[in-house]
PDB file of N, CA and C in Angstrom:
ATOM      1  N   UNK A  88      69.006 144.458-117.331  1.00  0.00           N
ATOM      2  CA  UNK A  88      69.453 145.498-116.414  1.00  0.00           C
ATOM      3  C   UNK A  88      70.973 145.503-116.387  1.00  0.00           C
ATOM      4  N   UNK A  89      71.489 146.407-117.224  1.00  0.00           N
ATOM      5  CA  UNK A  89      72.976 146.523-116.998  1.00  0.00           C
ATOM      6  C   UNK A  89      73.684 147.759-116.963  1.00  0.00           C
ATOM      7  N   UNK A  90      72.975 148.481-116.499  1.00  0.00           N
ATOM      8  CA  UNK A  90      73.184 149.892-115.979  1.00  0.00           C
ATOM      9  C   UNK A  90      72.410 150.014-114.264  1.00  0.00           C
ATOM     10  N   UNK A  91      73.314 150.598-113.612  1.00  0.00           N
ATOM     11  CA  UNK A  91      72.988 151.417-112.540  1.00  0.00           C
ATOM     12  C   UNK A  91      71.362 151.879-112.363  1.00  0.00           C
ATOM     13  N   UNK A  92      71.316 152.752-112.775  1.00  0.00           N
ATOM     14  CA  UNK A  92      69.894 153.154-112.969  1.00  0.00           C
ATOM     15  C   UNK A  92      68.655 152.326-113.089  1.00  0.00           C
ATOM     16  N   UNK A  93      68.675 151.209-114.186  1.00  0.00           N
ATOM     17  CA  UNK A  93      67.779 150.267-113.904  1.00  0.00           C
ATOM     18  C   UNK A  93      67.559 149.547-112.536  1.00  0.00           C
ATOM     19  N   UNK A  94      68.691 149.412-111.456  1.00  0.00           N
ATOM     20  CA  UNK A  94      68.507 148.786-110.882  1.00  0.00           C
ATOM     21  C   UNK A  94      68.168 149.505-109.652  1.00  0.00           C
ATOM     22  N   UNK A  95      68.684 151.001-109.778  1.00  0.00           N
ATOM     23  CA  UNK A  95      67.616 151.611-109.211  1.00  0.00           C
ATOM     24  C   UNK A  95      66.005 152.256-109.111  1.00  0.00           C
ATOM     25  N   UNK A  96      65.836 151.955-110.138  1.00  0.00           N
ATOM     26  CA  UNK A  96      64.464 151.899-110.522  1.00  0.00           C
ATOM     27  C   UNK A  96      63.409 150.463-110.233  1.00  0.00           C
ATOM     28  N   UNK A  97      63.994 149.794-110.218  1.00  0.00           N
ATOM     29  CA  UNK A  97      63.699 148.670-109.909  1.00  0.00           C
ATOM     30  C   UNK A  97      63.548 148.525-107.783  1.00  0.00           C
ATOM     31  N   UNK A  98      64.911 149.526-107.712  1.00  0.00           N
ATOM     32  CA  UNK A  98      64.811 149.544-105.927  1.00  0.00           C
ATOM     33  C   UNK A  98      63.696 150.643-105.133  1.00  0.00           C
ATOM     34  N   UNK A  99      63.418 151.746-106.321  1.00  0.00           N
ATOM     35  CA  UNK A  99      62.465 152.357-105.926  1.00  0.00           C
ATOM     36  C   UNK A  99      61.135 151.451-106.246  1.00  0.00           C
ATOM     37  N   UNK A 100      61.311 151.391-107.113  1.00  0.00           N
ATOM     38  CA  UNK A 100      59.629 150.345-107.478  1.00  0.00           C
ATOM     39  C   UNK A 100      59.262 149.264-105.683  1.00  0.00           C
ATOM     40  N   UNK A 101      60.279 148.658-105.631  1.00  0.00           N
ATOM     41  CA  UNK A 101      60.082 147.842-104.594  1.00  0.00           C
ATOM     42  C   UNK A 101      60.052 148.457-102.706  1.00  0.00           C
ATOM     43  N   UNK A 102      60.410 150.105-102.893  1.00  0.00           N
ATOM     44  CA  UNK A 102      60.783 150.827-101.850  1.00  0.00           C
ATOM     45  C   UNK A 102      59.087 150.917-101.428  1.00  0.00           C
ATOM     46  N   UNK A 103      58.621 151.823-102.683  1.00  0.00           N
ATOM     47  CA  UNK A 103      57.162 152.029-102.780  1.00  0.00           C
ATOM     48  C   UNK A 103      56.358 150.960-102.412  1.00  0.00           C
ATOM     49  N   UNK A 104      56.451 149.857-102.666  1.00  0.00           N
ATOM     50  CA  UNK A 104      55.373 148.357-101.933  1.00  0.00           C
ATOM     51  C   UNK A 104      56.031 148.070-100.732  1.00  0.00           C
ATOM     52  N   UNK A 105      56.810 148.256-100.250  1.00  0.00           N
ATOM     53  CA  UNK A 105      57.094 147.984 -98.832  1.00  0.00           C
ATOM     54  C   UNK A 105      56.616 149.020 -97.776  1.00  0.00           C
ATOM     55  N   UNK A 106      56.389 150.062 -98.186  1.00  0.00           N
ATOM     56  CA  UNK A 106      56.231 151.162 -97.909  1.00  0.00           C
ATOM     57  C   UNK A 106      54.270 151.078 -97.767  1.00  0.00           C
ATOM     58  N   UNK A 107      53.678 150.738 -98.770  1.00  0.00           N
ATOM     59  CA  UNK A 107      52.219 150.347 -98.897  1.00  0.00           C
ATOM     60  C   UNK A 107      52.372 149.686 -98.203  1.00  0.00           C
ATOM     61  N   UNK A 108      53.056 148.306 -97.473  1.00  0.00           N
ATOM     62  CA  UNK A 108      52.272 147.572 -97.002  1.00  0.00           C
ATOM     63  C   UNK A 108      52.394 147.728 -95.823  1.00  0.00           C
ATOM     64  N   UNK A 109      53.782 148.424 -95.377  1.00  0.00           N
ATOM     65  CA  UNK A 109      54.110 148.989 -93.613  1.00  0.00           C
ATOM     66  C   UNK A 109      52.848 149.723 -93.606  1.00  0.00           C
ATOM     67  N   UNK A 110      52.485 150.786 -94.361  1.00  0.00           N
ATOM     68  CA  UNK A 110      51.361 151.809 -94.130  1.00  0.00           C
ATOM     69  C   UNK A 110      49.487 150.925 -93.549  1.00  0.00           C
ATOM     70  N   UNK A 111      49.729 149.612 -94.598  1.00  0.00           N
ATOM     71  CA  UNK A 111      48.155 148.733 -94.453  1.00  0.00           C
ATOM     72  C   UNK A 111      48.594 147.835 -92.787  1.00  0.00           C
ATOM     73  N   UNK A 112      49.559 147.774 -93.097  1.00  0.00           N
ATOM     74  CA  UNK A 112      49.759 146.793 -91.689  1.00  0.00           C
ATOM     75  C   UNK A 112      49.279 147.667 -90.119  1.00  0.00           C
ATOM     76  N   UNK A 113      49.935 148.920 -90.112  1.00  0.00           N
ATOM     77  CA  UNK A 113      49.424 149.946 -89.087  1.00  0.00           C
ATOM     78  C   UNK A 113      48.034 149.955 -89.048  1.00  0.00           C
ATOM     79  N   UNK A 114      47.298 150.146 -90.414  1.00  0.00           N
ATOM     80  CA  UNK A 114      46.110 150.448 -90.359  1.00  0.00           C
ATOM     81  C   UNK A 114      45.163 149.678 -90.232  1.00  0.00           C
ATOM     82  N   UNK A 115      45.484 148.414 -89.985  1.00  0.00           N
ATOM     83  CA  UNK A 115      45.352 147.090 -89.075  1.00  0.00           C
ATOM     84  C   UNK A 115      45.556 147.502 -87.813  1.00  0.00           C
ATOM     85  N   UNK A 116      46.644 148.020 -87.112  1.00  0.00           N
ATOM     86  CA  UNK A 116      46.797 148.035 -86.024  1.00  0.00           C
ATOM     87  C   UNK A 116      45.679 149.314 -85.504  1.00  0.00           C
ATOM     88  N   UNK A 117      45.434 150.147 -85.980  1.00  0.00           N
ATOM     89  CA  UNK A 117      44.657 151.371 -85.807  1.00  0.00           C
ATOM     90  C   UNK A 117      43.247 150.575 -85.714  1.00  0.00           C
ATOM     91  N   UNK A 118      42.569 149.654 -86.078  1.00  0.00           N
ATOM     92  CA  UNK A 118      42.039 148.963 -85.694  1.00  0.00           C
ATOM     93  C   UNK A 118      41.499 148.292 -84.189  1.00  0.00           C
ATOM     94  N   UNK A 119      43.062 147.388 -84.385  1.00  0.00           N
ATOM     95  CA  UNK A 119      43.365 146.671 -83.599  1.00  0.00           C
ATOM     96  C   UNK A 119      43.211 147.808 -81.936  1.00  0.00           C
ATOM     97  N   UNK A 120      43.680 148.992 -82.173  1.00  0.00           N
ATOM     98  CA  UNK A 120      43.798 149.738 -81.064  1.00  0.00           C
ATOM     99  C   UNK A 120      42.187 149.292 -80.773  1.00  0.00           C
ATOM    100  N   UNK A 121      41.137 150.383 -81.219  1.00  0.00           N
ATOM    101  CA  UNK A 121      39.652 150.636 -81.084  1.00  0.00           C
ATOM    102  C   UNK A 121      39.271 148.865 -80.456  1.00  0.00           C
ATOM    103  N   UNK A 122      39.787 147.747 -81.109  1.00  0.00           N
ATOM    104  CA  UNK A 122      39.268 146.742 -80.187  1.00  0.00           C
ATOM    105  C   UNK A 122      39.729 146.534 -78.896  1.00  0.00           C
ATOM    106  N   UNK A 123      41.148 146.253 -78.460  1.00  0.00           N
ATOM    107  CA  UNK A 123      41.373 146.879 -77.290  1.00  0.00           C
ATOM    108  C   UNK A 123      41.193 147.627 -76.768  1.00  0.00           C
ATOM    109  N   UNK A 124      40.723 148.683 -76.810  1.00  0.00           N
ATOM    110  CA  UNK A 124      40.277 149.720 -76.095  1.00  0.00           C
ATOM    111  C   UNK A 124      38.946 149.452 -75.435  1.00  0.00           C
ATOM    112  N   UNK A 125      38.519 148.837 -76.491  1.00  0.00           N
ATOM    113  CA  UNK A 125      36.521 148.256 -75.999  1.00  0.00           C
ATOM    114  C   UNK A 125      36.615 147.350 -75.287  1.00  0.00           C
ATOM    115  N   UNK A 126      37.933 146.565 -75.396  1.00  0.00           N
ATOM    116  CA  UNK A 126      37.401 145.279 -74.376  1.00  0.00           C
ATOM    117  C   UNK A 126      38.758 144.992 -73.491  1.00  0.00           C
ATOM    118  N   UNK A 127      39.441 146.514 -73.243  1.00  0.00           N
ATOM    119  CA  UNK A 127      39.990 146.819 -71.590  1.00  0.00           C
ATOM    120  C   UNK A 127      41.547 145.515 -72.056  1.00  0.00           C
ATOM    121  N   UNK A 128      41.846 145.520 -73.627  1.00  0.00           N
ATOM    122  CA  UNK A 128      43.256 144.904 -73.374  1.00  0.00           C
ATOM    123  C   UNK A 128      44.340 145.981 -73.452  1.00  0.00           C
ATOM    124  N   UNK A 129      45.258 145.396 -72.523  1.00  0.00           N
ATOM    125  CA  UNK A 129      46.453 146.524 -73.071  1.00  0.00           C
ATOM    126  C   UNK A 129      47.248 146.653 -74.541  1.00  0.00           C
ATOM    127  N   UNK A 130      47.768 147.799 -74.176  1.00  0.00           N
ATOM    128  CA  UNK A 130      48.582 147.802 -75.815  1.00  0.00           C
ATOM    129  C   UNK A 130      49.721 146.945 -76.048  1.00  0.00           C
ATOM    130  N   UNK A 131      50.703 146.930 -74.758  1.00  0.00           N
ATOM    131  CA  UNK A 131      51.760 145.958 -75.122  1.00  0.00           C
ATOM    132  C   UNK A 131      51.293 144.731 -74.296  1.00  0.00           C
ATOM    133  N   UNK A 132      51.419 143.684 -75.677  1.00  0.00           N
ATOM    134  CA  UNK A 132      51.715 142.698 -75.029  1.00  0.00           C
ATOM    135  C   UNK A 132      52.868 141.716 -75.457  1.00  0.00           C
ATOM    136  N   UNK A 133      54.051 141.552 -74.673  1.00  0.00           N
ATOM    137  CA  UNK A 133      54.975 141.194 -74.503  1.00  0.00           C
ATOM    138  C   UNK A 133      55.523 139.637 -75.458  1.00  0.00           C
ATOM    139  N   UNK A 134      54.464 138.412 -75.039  1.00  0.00           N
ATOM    140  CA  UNK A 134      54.385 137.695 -75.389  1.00  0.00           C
ATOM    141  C   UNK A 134      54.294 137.523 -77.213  1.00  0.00           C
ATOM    142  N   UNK A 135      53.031 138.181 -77.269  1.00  0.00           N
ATOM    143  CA  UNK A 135      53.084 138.404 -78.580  1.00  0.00           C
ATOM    144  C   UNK A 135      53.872 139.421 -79.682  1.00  0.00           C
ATOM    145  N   UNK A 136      54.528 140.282 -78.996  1.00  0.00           N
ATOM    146  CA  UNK A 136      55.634 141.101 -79.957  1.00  0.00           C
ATOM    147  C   UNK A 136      57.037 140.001 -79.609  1.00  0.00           C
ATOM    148  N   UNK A 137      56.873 138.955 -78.700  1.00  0.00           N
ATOM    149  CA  UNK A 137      58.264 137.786 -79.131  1.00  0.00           C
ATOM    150  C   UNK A 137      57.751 137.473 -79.911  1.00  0.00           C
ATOM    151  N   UNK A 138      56.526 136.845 -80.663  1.00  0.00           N
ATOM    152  CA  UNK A 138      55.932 135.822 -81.329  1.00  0.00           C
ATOM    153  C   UNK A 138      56.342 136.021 -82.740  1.00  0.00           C
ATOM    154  N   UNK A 139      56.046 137.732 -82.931  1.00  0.00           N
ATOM    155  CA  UNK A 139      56.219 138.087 -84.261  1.00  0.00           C
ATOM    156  C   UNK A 139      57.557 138.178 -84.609  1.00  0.00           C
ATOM    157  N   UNK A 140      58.350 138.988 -83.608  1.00  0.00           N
ATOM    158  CA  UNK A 140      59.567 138.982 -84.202  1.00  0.00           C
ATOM    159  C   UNK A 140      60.612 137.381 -84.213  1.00  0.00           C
ATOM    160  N   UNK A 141      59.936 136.540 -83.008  1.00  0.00           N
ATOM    161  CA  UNK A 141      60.689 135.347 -84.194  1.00  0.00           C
ATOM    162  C   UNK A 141      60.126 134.050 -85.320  1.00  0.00           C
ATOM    163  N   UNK A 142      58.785 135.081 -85.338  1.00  0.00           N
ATOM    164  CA  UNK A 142      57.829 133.916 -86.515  1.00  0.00           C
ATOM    165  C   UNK A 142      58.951 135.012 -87.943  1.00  0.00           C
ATOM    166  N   UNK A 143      59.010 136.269 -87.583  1.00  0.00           N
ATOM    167  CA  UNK A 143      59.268 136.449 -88.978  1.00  0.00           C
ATOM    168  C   UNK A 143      60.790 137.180 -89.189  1.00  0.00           C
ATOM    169  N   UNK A 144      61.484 136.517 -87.974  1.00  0.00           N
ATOM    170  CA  UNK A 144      63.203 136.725 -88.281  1.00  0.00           C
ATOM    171  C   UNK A 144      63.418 135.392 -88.922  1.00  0.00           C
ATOM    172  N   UNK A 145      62.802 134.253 -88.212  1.00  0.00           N
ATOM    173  CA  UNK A 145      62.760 132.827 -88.974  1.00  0.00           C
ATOM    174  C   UNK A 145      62.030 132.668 -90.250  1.00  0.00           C
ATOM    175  N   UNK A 146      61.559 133.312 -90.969  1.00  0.00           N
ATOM    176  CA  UNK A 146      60.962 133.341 -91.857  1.00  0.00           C
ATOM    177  C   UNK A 146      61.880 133.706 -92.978  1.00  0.00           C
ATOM    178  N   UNK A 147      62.420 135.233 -92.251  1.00  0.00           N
ATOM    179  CA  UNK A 147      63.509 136.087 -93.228  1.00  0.00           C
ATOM    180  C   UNK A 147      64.785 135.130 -93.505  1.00  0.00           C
ATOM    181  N   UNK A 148      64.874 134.733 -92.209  1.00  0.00           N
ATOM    182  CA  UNK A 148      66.383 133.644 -92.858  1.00  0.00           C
ATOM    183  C   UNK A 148      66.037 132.587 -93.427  1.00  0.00           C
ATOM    184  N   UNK A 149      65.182 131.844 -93.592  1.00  0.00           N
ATOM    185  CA  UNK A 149      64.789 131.013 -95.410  1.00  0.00           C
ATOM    186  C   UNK A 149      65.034 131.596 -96.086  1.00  0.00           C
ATOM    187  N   UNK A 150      64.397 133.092 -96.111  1.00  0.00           N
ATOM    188  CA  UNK A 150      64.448 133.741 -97.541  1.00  0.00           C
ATOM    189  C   UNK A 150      66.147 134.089 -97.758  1.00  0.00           C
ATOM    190  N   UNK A 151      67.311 133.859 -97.263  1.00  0.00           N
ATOM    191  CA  UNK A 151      68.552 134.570 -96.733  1.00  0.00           C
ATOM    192  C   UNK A 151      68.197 135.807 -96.308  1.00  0.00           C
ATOM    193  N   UNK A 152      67.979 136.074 -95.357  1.00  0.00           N
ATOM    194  CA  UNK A 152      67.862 137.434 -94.581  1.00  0.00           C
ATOM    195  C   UNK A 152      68.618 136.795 -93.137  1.00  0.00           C
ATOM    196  N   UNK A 153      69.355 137.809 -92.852  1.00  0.00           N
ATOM    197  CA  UNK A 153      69.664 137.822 -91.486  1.00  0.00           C
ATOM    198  C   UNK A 153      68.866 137.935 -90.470  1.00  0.00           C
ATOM    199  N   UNK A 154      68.767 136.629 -89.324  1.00  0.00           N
ATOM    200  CA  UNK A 154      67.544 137.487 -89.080  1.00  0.00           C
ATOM    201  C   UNK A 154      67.726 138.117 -88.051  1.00  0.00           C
ATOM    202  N   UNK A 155      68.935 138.882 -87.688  1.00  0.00           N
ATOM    203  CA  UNK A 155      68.997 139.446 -86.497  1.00  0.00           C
ATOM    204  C   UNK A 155      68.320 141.003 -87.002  1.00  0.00           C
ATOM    205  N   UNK A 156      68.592 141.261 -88.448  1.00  0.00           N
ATOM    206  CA  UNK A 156      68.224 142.222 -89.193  1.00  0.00           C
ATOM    207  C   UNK A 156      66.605 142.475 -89.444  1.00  0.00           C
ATOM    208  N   UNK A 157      65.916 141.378 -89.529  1.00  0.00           N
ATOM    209  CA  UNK A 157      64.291 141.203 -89.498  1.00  0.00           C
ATOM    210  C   UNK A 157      64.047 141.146 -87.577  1.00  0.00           C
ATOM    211  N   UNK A 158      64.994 141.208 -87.238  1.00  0.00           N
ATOM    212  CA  UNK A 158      63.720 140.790 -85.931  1.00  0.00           C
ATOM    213  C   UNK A 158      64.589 142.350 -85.326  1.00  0.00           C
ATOM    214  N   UNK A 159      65.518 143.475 -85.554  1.00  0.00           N
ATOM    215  CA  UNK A 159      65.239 144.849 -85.541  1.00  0.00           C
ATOM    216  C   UNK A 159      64.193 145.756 -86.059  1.00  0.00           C
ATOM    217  N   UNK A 160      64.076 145.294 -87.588  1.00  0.00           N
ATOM    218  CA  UNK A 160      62.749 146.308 -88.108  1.00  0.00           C
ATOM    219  C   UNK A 160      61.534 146.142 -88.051  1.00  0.00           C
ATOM    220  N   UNK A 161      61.228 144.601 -87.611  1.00  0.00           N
ATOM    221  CA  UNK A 161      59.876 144.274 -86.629  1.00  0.00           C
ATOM    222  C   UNK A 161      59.843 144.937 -85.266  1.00  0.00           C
ATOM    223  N   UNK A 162      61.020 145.024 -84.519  1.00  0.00           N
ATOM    224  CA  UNK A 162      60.870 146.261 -83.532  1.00  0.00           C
ATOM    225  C   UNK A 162      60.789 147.210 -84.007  1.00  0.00           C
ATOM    226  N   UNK A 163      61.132 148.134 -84.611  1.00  0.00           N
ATOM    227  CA  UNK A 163      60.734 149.000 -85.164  1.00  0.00           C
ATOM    228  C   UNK A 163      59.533 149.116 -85.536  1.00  0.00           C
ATOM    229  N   UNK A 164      58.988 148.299 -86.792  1.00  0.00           N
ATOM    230  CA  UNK A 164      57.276 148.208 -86.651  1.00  0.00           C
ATOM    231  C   UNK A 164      56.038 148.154 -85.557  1.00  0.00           C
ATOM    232  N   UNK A 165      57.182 147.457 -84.710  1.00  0.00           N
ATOM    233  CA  UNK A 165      56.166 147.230 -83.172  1.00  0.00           C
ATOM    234  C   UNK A 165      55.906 148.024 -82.550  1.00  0.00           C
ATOM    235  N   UNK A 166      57.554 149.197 -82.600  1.00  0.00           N
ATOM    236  CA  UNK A 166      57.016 150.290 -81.610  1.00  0.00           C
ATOM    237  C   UNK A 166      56.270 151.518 -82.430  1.00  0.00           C
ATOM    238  N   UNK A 167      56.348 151.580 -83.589  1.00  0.00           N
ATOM    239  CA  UNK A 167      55.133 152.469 -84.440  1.00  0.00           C
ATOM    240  C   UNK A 167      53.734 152.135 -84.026  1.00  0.00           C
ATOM    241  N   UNK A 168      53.491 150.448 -84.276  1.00  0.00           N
ATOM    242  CA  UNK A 168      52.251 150.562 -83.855  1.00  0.00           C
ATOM    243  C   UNK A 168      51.915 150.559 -82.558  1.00  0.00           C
ATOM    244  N   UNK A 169      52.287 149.916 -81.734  1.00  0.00           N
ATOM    245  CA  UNK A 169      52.483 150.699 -79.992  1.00  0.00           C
ATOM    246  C   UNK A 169      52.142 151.968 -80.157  1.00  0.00           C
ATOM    247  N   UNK A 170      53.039 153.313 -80.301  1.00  0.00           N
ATOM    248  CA  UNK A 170      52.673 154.197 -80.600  1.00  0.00           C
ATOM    249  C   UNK A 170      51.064 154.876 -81.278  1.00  0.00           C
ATOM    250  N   UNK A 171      50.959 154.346 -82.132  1.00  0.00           N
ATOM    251  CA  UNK A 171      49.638 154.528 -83.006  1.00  0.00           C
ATOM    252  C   UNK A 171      48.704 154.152 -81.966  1.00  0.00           C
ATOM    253  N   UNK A 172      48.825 152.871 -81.411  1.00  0.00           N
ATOM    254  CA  UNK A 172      47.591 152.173 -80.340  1.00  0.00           C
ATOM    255  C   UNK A 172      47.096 153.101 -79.497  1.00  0.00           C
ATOM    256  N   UNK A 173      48.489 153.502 -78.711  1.00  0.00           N
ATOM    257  CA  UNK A 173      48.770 154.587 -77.313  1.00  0.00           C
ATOM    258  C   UNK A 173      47.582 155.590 -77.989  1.00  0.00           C
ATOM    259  N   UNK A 174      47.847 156.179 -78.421  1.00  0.00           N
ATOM    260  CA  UNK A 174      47.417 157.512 -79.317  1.00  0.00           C
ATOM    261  C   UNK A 174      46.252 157.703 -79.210  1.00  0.00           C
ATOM    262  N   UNK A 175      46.002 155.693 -80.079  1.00  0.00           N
ATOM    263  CA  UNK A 175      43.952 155.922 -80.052  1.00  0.00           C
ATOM    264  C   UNK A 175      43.746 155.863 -78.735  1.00  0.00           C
ATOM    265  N   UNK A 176      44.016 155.363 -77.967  1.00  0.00           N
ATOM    266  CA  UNK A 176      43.529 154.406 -77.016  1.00  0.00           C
ATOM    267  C   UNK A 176      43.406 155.866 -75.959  1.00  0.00           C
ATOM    268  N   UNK A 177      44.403 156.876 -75.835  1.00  0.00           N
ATOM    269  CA  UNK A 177      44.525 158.350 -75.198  1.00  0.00           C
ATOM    270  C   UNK A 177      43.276 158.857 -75.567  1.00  0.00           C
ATOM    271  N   UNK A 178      43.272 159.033 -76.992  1.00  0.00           N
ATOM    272  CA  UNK A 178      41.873 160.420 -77.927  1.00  0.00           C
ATOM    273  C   UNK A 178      40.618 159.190 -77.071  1.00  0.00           C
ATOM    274  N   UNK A 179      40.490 157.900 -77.162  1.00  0.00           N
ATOM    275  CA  UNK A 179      39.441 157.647 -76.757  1.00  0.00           C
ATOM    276  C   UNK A 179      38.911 157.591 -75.672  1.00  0.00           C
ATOM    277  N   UNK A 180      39.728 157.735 -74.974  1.00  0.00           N
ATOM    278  CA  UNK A 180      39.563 158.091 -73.772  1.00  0.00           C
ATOM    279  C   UNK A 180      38.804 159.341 -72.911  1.00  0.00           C
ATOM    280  N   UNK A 181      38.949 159.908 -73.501  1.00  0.00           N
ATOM    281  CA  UNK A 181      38.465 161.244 -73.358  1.00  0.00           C
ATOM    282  C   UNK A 181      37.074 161.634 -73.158  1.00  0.00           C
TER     283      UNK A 181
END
């Protein structure tokens, strides 16, 4: 790789699997909603969105990642699926 281009090709290649797996991880959570919903838990729970974001800001900084930078786009992930939960948890309601 010693051109530009390869190495953007290489950044799309890797854009696309991060992208698959944000998409499978939700669809876990879309799940996850329908069981809470059946058995009366709420959507946020507090405790466990600390858990994740510092099991895997500490994770990211082994890998060198900042992890003030991993434990933003795990919020970010958190409040998508929050969102998604809300959603089912509304339609099922009904």
């Amino acid at each position: 790789m010693d051109n530009l281009s390869d190495f953007r090709r290489t950044i799309s290649g890797l854009d696309v699997e991060i992208i698959k797996h944000i998409a499978q991880r939700l669809d876990v959570c879309k799940e996850v909603a329908i069981l809470k919903f059946s058995n009366n838990v709420p959507v946020m729970q507090p405790g466990r969105v600390s858990e994740v974001k510092t099991k895997n800001s500490e994770f990211g900084e082994k890998l060198g990642l900042n992890p003030q930078f991993v434990e933003n786009l795990y919020g970010l992930i958190i409040d998508e699926a929050c969102r998604i939960e809300e959603s089912i948890i509304k339609e099922n309601k009904k």
